[in-house]
Amino acid sequence: MGIVGAGGVLEAARPVAAMVVVELVFSAMQIFIKLALDDGMDVRVLVAYRPMFGAAFLCPVAFLVERKKRPPLTVKVVTGLFLCGLFGITMNQNLLVLAMKLTNSTTIVTALSNLTPQATFIVAILTRMETLKLRKPSGQAKLAGTLVGLGGAMLLTFYKGPEMRFLHRLAHTGMSHASGGRPQPAVGSRILGSFLAIAGCFSYAIWLTVQAKVVQVYPCHYSIAALVCVFGAAQSTLLTLCIHRDAGHWRLGLNIRLYSSAYAGIVASGCAFPLMSWCLQKKGPLYVAMFGPLIVVFVAVMSSVVLNEALHIGIVLGAVLIVAGLYMVLWGKAKEEDEQEADAPKLTDKDDELGTFHRLTVKHNEENTTL
């Protein structure tokens, strides 16, 4: 009995451990990207290399795993995947990485990235994929969560506040650059970068909306991820070549530029995404979304320790409001599902018997008509 109980605990702990690993991988990716930017790597070149490495890793995996169950590609599916590459990689990644460069802060961009559920809710309302039911608690919670999250984003953008130095004292004791800290960006750059990060959330939300439709007709997760990386790599490369044709911008050596590109493409895209898909299949999207705020904590600690990045009270307060809004939206979504189940008509045993009798009668009549 004890062995069975221990096995059940381990089985329940697997999705938790998987999601913590996913958030750690994504947090480390933010640090790698910032280090590459500090080394002088161009924003657009960095974005182009990530889907290149991701596609090189995912294409063979998708071919081997899904070669027997992959449906044929149609024009509609290819168009959807092209749009997924455009909004999910080309636009989203360029906006977020440029925002990181302008704000000079991984923590700000990561905190603002948690606005994605609120942005998705707004996009769903605008595209009429979802209706706002203000008379029900679920609709009120989703609207309130969206407003609270946007308020937190505005607070984080426009209010800086005093610096929280305890992590600096903890991690940089005796280091020569600890007292000086990192150069602070201009106020205009910080505000522009914050709005670019918010725009990146809306781009990501559009990608989620498009991919949700693609998955319905093309349910192959590895193939979708691989093809989205292929389209994203092609689009990002064309965009970069229109701006930088000098081969020096693309040169990779055994340095942080290569490590950042490879990590973002192979580990973050190629390994973490399938792990997250497994958790989605096991526990559902709400469970996965619950772990999103962990990345804010991980990145805040890593940025202060590795990058000597200043953490200000405005970032903390804004992040708290964004996370609170996130959980309000998630609660509203869960409540909405409960309301839909409660409103759905329940079949009694008698109704089920009548339905079975009706189906048998129709089948019998069709057979007689055929004869």
Short mmCIF file of C-alpha atoms in Angstrom, two decimals:
data_model
loop_
_atom_site.label_atom_id
_atom_site.label_comp_id
_atom_site.label_asym_id
_atom_site.label_seq_id
_atom_site.Cartn_x
_atom_site.Cartn_y
_atom_site.Cartn_z
CA MET A 1 0.00 0.00 0.00
CA GLY A 2 2.85 2.34 0.83
CA ILE A 3 4.51 1.58 -2.50
CA VAL A 4 1.30 2.39 -4.37
CA GLY A 5 0.92 5.61 -2.40
CA ALA A 6 4.51 6.63 -3.11
CA GLY A 7 4.00 5.86 -6.80
CA GLY A 8 0.90 8.04 -6.86
CA VAL A 9 2.78 10.93 -5.26
CA LEU A 10 5.61 10.60 -7.80
CA GLU A 11 3.12 10.48 -10.66
CA ALA A 12 1.40 13.64 -9.38
CA ALA A 13 4.76 15.38 -8.95
CA ARG A 14 5.91 14.75 -12.53
CA PRO A 15 3.84 17.55 -14.16
CA VAL A 16 4.91 19.97 -11.41
CA ALA A 17 8.58 19.14 -11.91
CA ALA A 18 8.19 19.35 -15.69
CA MET A 19 6.65 22.83 -15.57
CA VAL A 20 9.30 24.09 -13.13
CA VAL A 21 11.98 22.82 -15.54
CA VAL A 22 10.19 24.53 -18.47
CA GLU A 23 10.09 27.87 -16.65
CA LEU A 24 13.77 27.52 -15.65
CA VAL A 25 14.71 26.82 -19.28
CA PHE A 26 12.78 29.87 -20.48
CA SER A 27 14.31 32.00 -17.71
CA ALA A 28 17.83 30.97 -18.68
CA MET A 29 17.00 31.77 -22.31
CA GLN A 30 16.21 35.37 -21.34
CA ILE A 31 19.64 35.64 -19.68
CA PHE A 32 21.40 34.14 -22.71
CA ILE A 33 19.62 36.59 -25.03
CA LYS A 34 20.60 39.55 -22.86
CA LEU A 35 24.23 38.41 -22.76
CA ALA A 36 24.27 38.12 -26.56
CA LEU A 37 22.80 41.62 -26.90
CA ASP A 38 25.41 42.97 -24.48
CA ASP A 39 28.07 41.33 -26.68
CA GLY A 40 26.85 43.44 -29.60
CA MET A 41 24.79 40.84 -31.47
CA ASP A 42 22.14 42.40 -33.69
CA VAL A 43 18.55 41.95 -32.51
CA ARG A 44 17.21 40.72 -35.85
CA VAL A 45 20.11 38.31 -36.44
CA LEU A 46 19.56 36.77 -33.00
CA VAL A 47 15.85 36.33 -33.73
CA ALA A 48 16.61 34.73 -37.12
CA TYR A 49 19.06 32.20 -35.69
CA ARG A 50 16.66 30.90 -33.03
CA PRO A 51 14.10 29.35 -35.44
CA MET A 52 16.96 28.11 -37.64
CA PHE A 53 18.35 26.01 -34.79
CA GLY A 54 14.81 25.07 -33.74
CA ALA A 55 13.87 23.89 -37.23
CA ALA A 56 17.13 21.93 -37.61
CA PHE A 57 16.32 20.08 -34.38
CA LEU A 58 12.54 19.66 -34.77
CA CYS A 59 12.24 18.67 -38.45
CA PRO A 60 13.94 15.24 -38.05
CA VAL A 61 12.02 14.64 -34.80
CA ALA A 62 8.67 15.49 -36.44
CA PHE A 63 9.48 13.28 -39.44
CA LEU A 64 10.33 10.26 -37.28
CA VAL A 65 7.55 10.62 -34.69
CA GLU A 66 4.61 11.68 -36.88
CA ARG A 67 5.43 10.32 -40.34
CA LYS A 68 2.62 7.72 -40.20
CA LYS A 69 -0.16 9.88 -38.79
CA ARG A 70 0.52 13.23 -40.43
CA PRO A 71 -2.41 14.38 -42.64
CA PRO A 72 -1.70 16.03 -46.02
CA LEU A 73 -0.91 19.72 -46.02
CA THR A 74 -3.62 21.93 -47.51
CA VAL A 75 -3.48 25.56 -48.59
CA LYS A 76 -5.47 26.52 -45.50
CA VAL A 77 -3.05 24.75 -43.16
CA VAL A 78 0.03 26.19 -44.87
CA THR A 79 -1.47 29.70 -44.70
CA GLY A 80 -2.20 29.22 -41.01
CA LEU A 81 1.34 27.99 -40.32
CA PHE A 82 2.77 30.93 -42.27
CA LEU A 83 0.76 33.32 -40.07
CA CYS A 84 1.89 31.43 -36.96
CA GLY A 85 5.50 31.97 -38.01
CA LEU A 86 4.81 35.63 -38.72
CA PHE A 87 3.04 36.49 -35.46
CA GLY A 88 4.58 33.87 -33.14
CA ILE A 89 8.23 34.22 -34.15
CA THR A 90 9.03 37.04 -36.58
CA MET A 91 6.95 39.78 -34.98
CA ASN A 92 6.77 38.51 -31.40
CA GLN A 93 10.47 37.73 -30.98
CA ASN A 94 11.68 40.89 -32.72
CA LEU A 95 9.42 43.02 -30.53
CA LEU A 96 10.44 41.29 -27.28
CA VAL A 97 14.18 41.21 -27.98
CA LEU A 98 14.15 44.85 -29.12
CA ALA A 99 12.17 45.69 -25.96
CA MET A 100 14.86 43.96 -23.90
CA LYS A 101 17.53 46.03 -25.62
CA LEU A 102 15.68 49.33 -25.12
CA THR A 103 14.72 48.74 -21.48
CA ASN A 104 18.08 47.09 -20.70
CA SER A 105 16.11 44.83 -18.39
CA THR A 106 15.12 41.18 -18.74
CA THR A 107 12.91 41.47 -15.66
CA ILE A 108 10.69 44.21 -17.13
CA VAL A 109 10.16 42.34 -20.40
CA THR A 110 9.50 39.04 -18.62
CA ALA A 111 6.98 40.62 -16.26
CA LEU A 112 5.16 42.28 -19.15
CA SER A 113 5.09 38.96 -21.03
CA ASN A 114 2.61 37.70 -18.42
CA LEU A 115 0.03 39.98 -20.04
CA THR A 116 -0.43 37.34 -22.75
CA PRO A 117 -3.67 35.86 -21.26
CA GLN A 118 -5.20 39.33 -21.01
CA ALA A 119 -4.07 40.14 -24.56
CA THR A 120 -5.50 36.84 -25.78
CA PHE A 121 -8.82 37.66 -24.11
CA ILE A 122 -8.93 41.08 -25.83
CA VAL A 123 -8.07 39.55 -29.23
CA ALA A 124 -10.75 36.88 -28.75
CA ILE A 125 -13.31 39.60 -27.99
CA LEU A 126 -12.31 41.65 -31.04
CA THR A 127 -12.45 38.61 -33.34
CA ARG A 128 -15.77 37.53 -31.78
CA MET A 129 -14.34 34.18 -30.75
CA GLU A 130 -15.43 34.97 -27.21
CA THR A 131 -18.27 37.02 -25.74
CA LEU A 132 -18.05 39.15 -22.63
CA LYS A 133 -20.74 38.02 -20.21
CA LEU A 134 -20.66 40.80 -17.62
CA ARG A 135 -23.72 39.48 -15.78
CA LYS A 136 -21.87 36.31 -14.80
CA PRO A 137 -18.97 36.03 -12.31
CA SER A 138 -16.71 34.51 -14.98
CA GLY A 139 -17.09 37.50 -17.31
CA GLN A 140 -16.62 39.95 -14.45
CA ALA A 141 -13.44 38.15 -13.30
CA LYS A 142 -11.92 38.09 -16.80
CA LEU A 143 -12.67 41.78 -17.36
CA ALA A 144 -11.35 42.75 -13.92
CA GLY A 145 -8.23 40.61 -14.40
CA THR A 146 -7.56 42.23 -17.76
CA LEU A 147 -7.87 45.73 -16.29
CA VAL A 148 -5.73 44.86 -13.26
CA GLY A 149 -3.03 43.35 -15.51
CA LEU A 150 -3.00 46.37 -17.81
CA GLY A 151 -2.83 48.63 -14.76
CA GLY A 152 0.19 46.69 -13.52
CA ALA A 153 1.83 47.08 -16.94
CA MET A 154 1.29 50.85 -16.82
CA LEU A 155 2.68 51.03 -13.28
CA LEU A 156 5.74 49.00 -14.29
CA THR A 157 6.26 51.21 -17.35
CA PHE A 158 5.91 54.67 -15.83
CA TYR A 159 6.95 54.19 -12.19
CA LYS A 160 10.47 53.19 -11.25
CA GLY A 161 10.73 53.70 -7.51
CA PRO A 162 13.69 53.01 -5.23
CA GLU A 163 16.13 50.20 -5.97
CA MET A 164 15.98 46.92 -4.03
CA ARG A 165 19.64 46.18 -3.29
CA PHE A 166 19.47 43.01 -1.20
CA LEU A 167 20.21 40.70 -4.17
CA HIS A 168 23.18 42.84 -5.18
CA ARG A 169 24.64 42.60 -1.69
CA LEU A 170 23.99 38.86 -1.69
CA ALA A 171 25.49 38.04 -5.10
CA HIS A 172 28.07 40.72 -5.85
CA THR A 173 30.00 41.08 -2.62
CA GLY A 174 33.56 41.93 -3.55
CA MET A 175 32.91 42.14 -7.30
CA SER A 176 34.49 45.15 -8.99
CA HIS A 177 31.41 46.16 -11.01
CA ALA A 178 28.86 45.66 -8.25
CA SER A 179 28.93 49.17 -6.94
CA GLY A 180 28.57 50.78 -10.30
CA GLY A 181 25.67 48.66 -11.49
CA ARG A 182 24.45 48.50 -15.06
CA PRO A 183 23.96 51.63 -17.16
CA GLN A 184 20.37 52.79 -16.89
CA PRO A 185 18.41 53.47 -20.11
CA ALA A 186 16.79 56.82 -20.87
CA VAL A 187 13.20 57.24 -19.72
CA GLY A 188 11.97 57.42 -23.32
CA SER A 189 13.75 54.18 -24.25
CA ARG A 190 12.34 52.41 -21.20
CA ILE A 191 8.78 53.50 -22.02
CA LEU A 192 9.12 52.63 -25.72
CA GLY A 193 10.61 49.24 -24.87
CA SER A 194 7.76 48.52 -22.44
CA PHE A 195 5.14 49.28 -25.08
CA LEU A 196 6.99 47.08 -27.58
CA ALA A 197 6.85 44.25 -25.03
CA ILE A 198 3.09 44.79 -24.66
CA ALA A 199 2.74 44.76 -28.47
CA GLY A 200 4.67 41.49 -28.44
CA CYS A 201 2.05 40.03 -26.10
CA PHE A 202 -0.71 40.93 -28.56
CA SER A 203 1.31 39.40 -31.41
CA TYR A 204 1.67 36.23 -29.33
CA ALA A 205 -2.07 36.27 -28.61
CA ILE A 206 -2.85 36.44 -32.34
CA TRP A 207 -0.50 33.49 -32.87
CA LEU A 208 -2.34 31.46 -30.21
CA THR A 209 -5.67 32.28 -31.86
CA VAL A 210 -4.44 31.22 -35.30
CA GLN A 211 -2.70 28.08 -34.06
CA ALA A 212 -5.81 26.99 -32.16
CA LYS A 213 -7.60 26.80 -35.52
CA VAL A 214 -4.68 25.06 -37.24
CA VAL A 215 -4.49 22.32 -34.59
CA GLN A 216 -8.14 21.45 -35.17
CA VAL A 217 -7.46 20.37 -38.75
CA TYR A 218 -3.78 19.39 -38.41
CA PRO A 219 -3.30 17.72 -34.99
CA CYS A 220 0.46 17.06 -35.19
CA HIS A 221 2.27 19.07 -32.53
CA TYR A 222 5.86 18.29 -33.56
CA SER A 223 5.14 18.97 -37.23
CA ILE A 224 3.39 22.24 -36.42
CA ALA A 225 6.30 23.39 -34.25
CA ALA A 226 8.82 22.40 -36.95
CA LEU A 227 6.95 24.12 -39.79
CA VAL A 228 6.34 27.25 -37.74
CA CYS A 229 10.10 27.39 -37.07
CA VAL A 230 10.79 26.94 -40.81
CA PHE A 231 8.45 29.79 -41.75
CA GLY A 232 9.72 31.95 -38.89
CA ALA A 233 13.34 31.37 -39.90
CA ALA A 234 12.63 32.27 -43.54
CA GLN A 235 10.69 35.42 -42.63
CA SER A 236 13.19 36.59 -40.01
CA THR A 237 16.13 35.97 -42.34
CA LEU A 238 14.52 37.95 -45.19
CA LEU A 239 13.72 40.79 -42.79
CA THR A 240 17.29 40.86 -41.49
CA LEU A 241 18.84 40.70 -44.97
CA CYS A 242 16.81 43.76 -45.97
CA ILE A 243 18.55 45.67 -43.16
CA HIS A 244 21.96 43.98 -42.74
CA ARG A 245 23.70 42.44 -45.73
CA ASP A 246 27.13 42.49 -44.13
CA ALA A 247 28.25 38.93 -43.41
CA GLY A 248 29.96 40.16 -40.25
CA HIS A 249 26.59 40.47 -38.50
CA TRP A 250 25.89 36.78 -39.14
CA ARG A 251 29.28 35.41 -38.11
CA LEU A 252 29.16 32.98 -35.18
CA GLY A 253 32.17 31.71 -33.29
CA LEU A 254 32.61 29.71 -30.12
CA ASN A 255 31.19 32.57 -28.09
CA ILE A 256 28.04 33.73 -26.34
CA ARG A 257 26.35 34.51 -29.68
CA LEU A 258 26.51 30.88 -30.79
CA TYR A 259 25.59 29.57 -27.34
CA SER A 260 22.58 31.90 -27.07
CA SER A 261 21.27 31.06 -30.53
CA ALA A 262 21.73 27.32 -30.05
CA TYR A 263 20.21 27.33 -26.57
CA ALA A 264 17.17 29.35 -27.67
CA GLY A 265 16.59 27.15 -30.72
CA ILE A 266 17.45 23.65 -29.51
CA VAL A 267 16.78 23.70 -25.76
CA ALA A 268 14.03 26.32 -25.40
CA SER A 269 12.17 25.58 -28.65
CA GLY A 270 13.14 21.98 -29.37
CA CYS A 271 13.07 20.46 -25.86
CA ALA A 272 10.96 22.71 -23.63
CA PHE A 273 8.02 23.02 -26.05
CA PRO A 274 7.39 19.23 -26.28
CA LEU A 275 7.68 19.00 -22.49
CA MET A 276 5.12 21.77 -22.14
CA SER A 277 2.88 20.03 -24.69
CA TRP A 278 3.02 16.88 -22.55
CA CYS A 279 1.87 18.89 -19.53
CA LEU A 280 -0.91 20.42 -21.64
CA GLN A 281 -2.10 16.95 -22.58
CA LYS A 282 -1.89 15.71 -18.99
CA LYS A 283 -3.30 18.67 -17.08
CA GLY A 284 -4.73 21.19 -19.54
CA PRO A 285 -3.92 24.82 -20.40
CA LEU A 286 -5.03 26.33 -17.09
CA TYR A 287 -2.57 24.16 -15.18
CA VAL A 288 0.29 25.17 -17.50
CA ALA A 289 -0.62 28.87 -17.29
CA MET A 290 -0.54 28.73 -13.49
CA PHE A 291 3.25 28.31 -13.61
CA GLY A 292 3.81 31.36 -15.82
CA PRO A 293 4.57 33.78 -12.97
CA LEU A 294 7.47 31.56 -11.84
CA ILE A 295 9.52 32.90 -14.72
CA VAL A 296 9.26 36.43 -13.29
CA VAL A 297 10.81 35.25 -10.03
CA PHE A 298 13.50 33.16 -11.73
CA VAL A 299 14.47 35.93 -14.17
CA ALA A 300 14.52 38.59 -11.43
CA VAL A 301 16.97 36.51 -9.37
CA MET A 302 19.10 35.42 -12.35
CA SER A 303 19.25 38.96 -13.76
CA SER A 304 20.41 40.40 -10.48
CA VAL A 305 22.97 37.65 -9.87
CA VAL A 306 24.31 37.10 -13.41
CA LEU A 307 23.70 40.48 -15.08
CA ASN A 308 23.95 42.75 -12.03
CA GLU A 309 20.57 44.19 -13.07
CA ALA A 310 18.92 46.64 -10.71
CA LEU A 311 15.54 45.60 -9.31
CA HIS A 312 13.24 48.52 -8.51
CA ILE A 313 10.10 48.58 -6.39
CA GLY A 314 8.03 49.71 -9.40
CA ILE A 315 8.92 46.51 -11.25
CA VAL A 316 7.92 44.40 -8.25
CA LEU A 317 4.58 46.17 -7.71
CA GLY A 318 3.75 46.07 -11.42
CA ALA A 319 4.66 42.39 -11.65
CA VAL A 320 2.45 41.61 -8.63
CA LEU A 321 -0.53 43.33 -10.28
CA ILE A 322 0.11 41.57 -13.60
CA VAL A 323 0.28 38.17 -11.87
CA ALA A 324 -2.86 38.98 -9.84
CA GLY A 325 -4.65 39.88 -13.07
CA LEU A 326 -3.40 36.66 -14.65
CA TYR A 327 -4.91 34.52 -11.90
CA MET A 328 -8.17 36.47 -12.06
CA VAL A 329 -8.44 35.74 -15.78
CA LEU A 330 -7.58 32.07 -15.19
CA TRP A 331 -10.18 31.84 -12.41
CA GLY A 332 -12.76 33.44 -14.69
CA LYS A 333 -11.94 30.96 -17.45
CA ALA A 334 -12.27 28.00 -15.06
CA LYS A 335 -15.53 29.43 -13.70
CA GLU A 336 -16.84 29.86 -17.26
CA GLU A 337 -16.19 26.18 -17.99
CA ASP A 338 -18.11 25.23 -14.83
CA GLU A 339 -20.99 27.50 -15.88
CA GLN A 340 -21.10 25.92 -19.33
CA GLU A 341 -21.21 22.44 -17.82
CA ALA A 342 -23.99 23.51 -15.45
CA ASP A 343 -26.02 25.08 -18.29
CA ALA A 344 -25.62 22.07 -20.59
CA PRO A 345 -28.75 19.85 -20.70
CA LYS A 346 -28.23 16.59 -18.88
CA LEU A 347 -29.64 13.41 -20.41
CA THR A 348 -31.61 11.14 -18.12
CA ASP A 349 -31.59 7.37 -18.53
CA LYS A 350 -34.97 7.60 -20.23
CA ASP A 351 -33.70 10.25 -22.65
CA ASP A 352 -30.70 8.09 -23.44
CA GLU A 353 -32.93 5.09 -24.12
CA LEU A 354 -35.18 7.16 -26.39
CA GLY A 355 -32.14 8.50 -28.24
CA THR A 356 -30.80 4.98 -28.79
CA PHE A 357 -34.25 3.81 -29.97
CA HIS A 358 -34.42 6.75 -32.39
CA ARG A 359 -30.97 5.97 -33.86
CA LEU A 360 -31.88 2.30 -34.32
CA THR A 361 -35.18 3.24 -36.00
CA VAL A 362 -33.41 5.62 -38.40
CA LYS A 363 -30.83 2.95 -39.24
CA HIS A 364 -33.58 0.37 -39.83
CA ASN A 365 -35.49 2.73 -42.14
CA GLU A 366 -32.31 3.53 -44.10
CA GLU A 367 -31.64 -0.20 -44.59
CA ASN A 368 -35.20 -0.76 -45.81
CA THR A 369 -34.89 2.20 -48.18
CA THR A 370 -31.64 0.82 -49.58
CA LEU A 371 -33.22 -2.61 -50.13
#
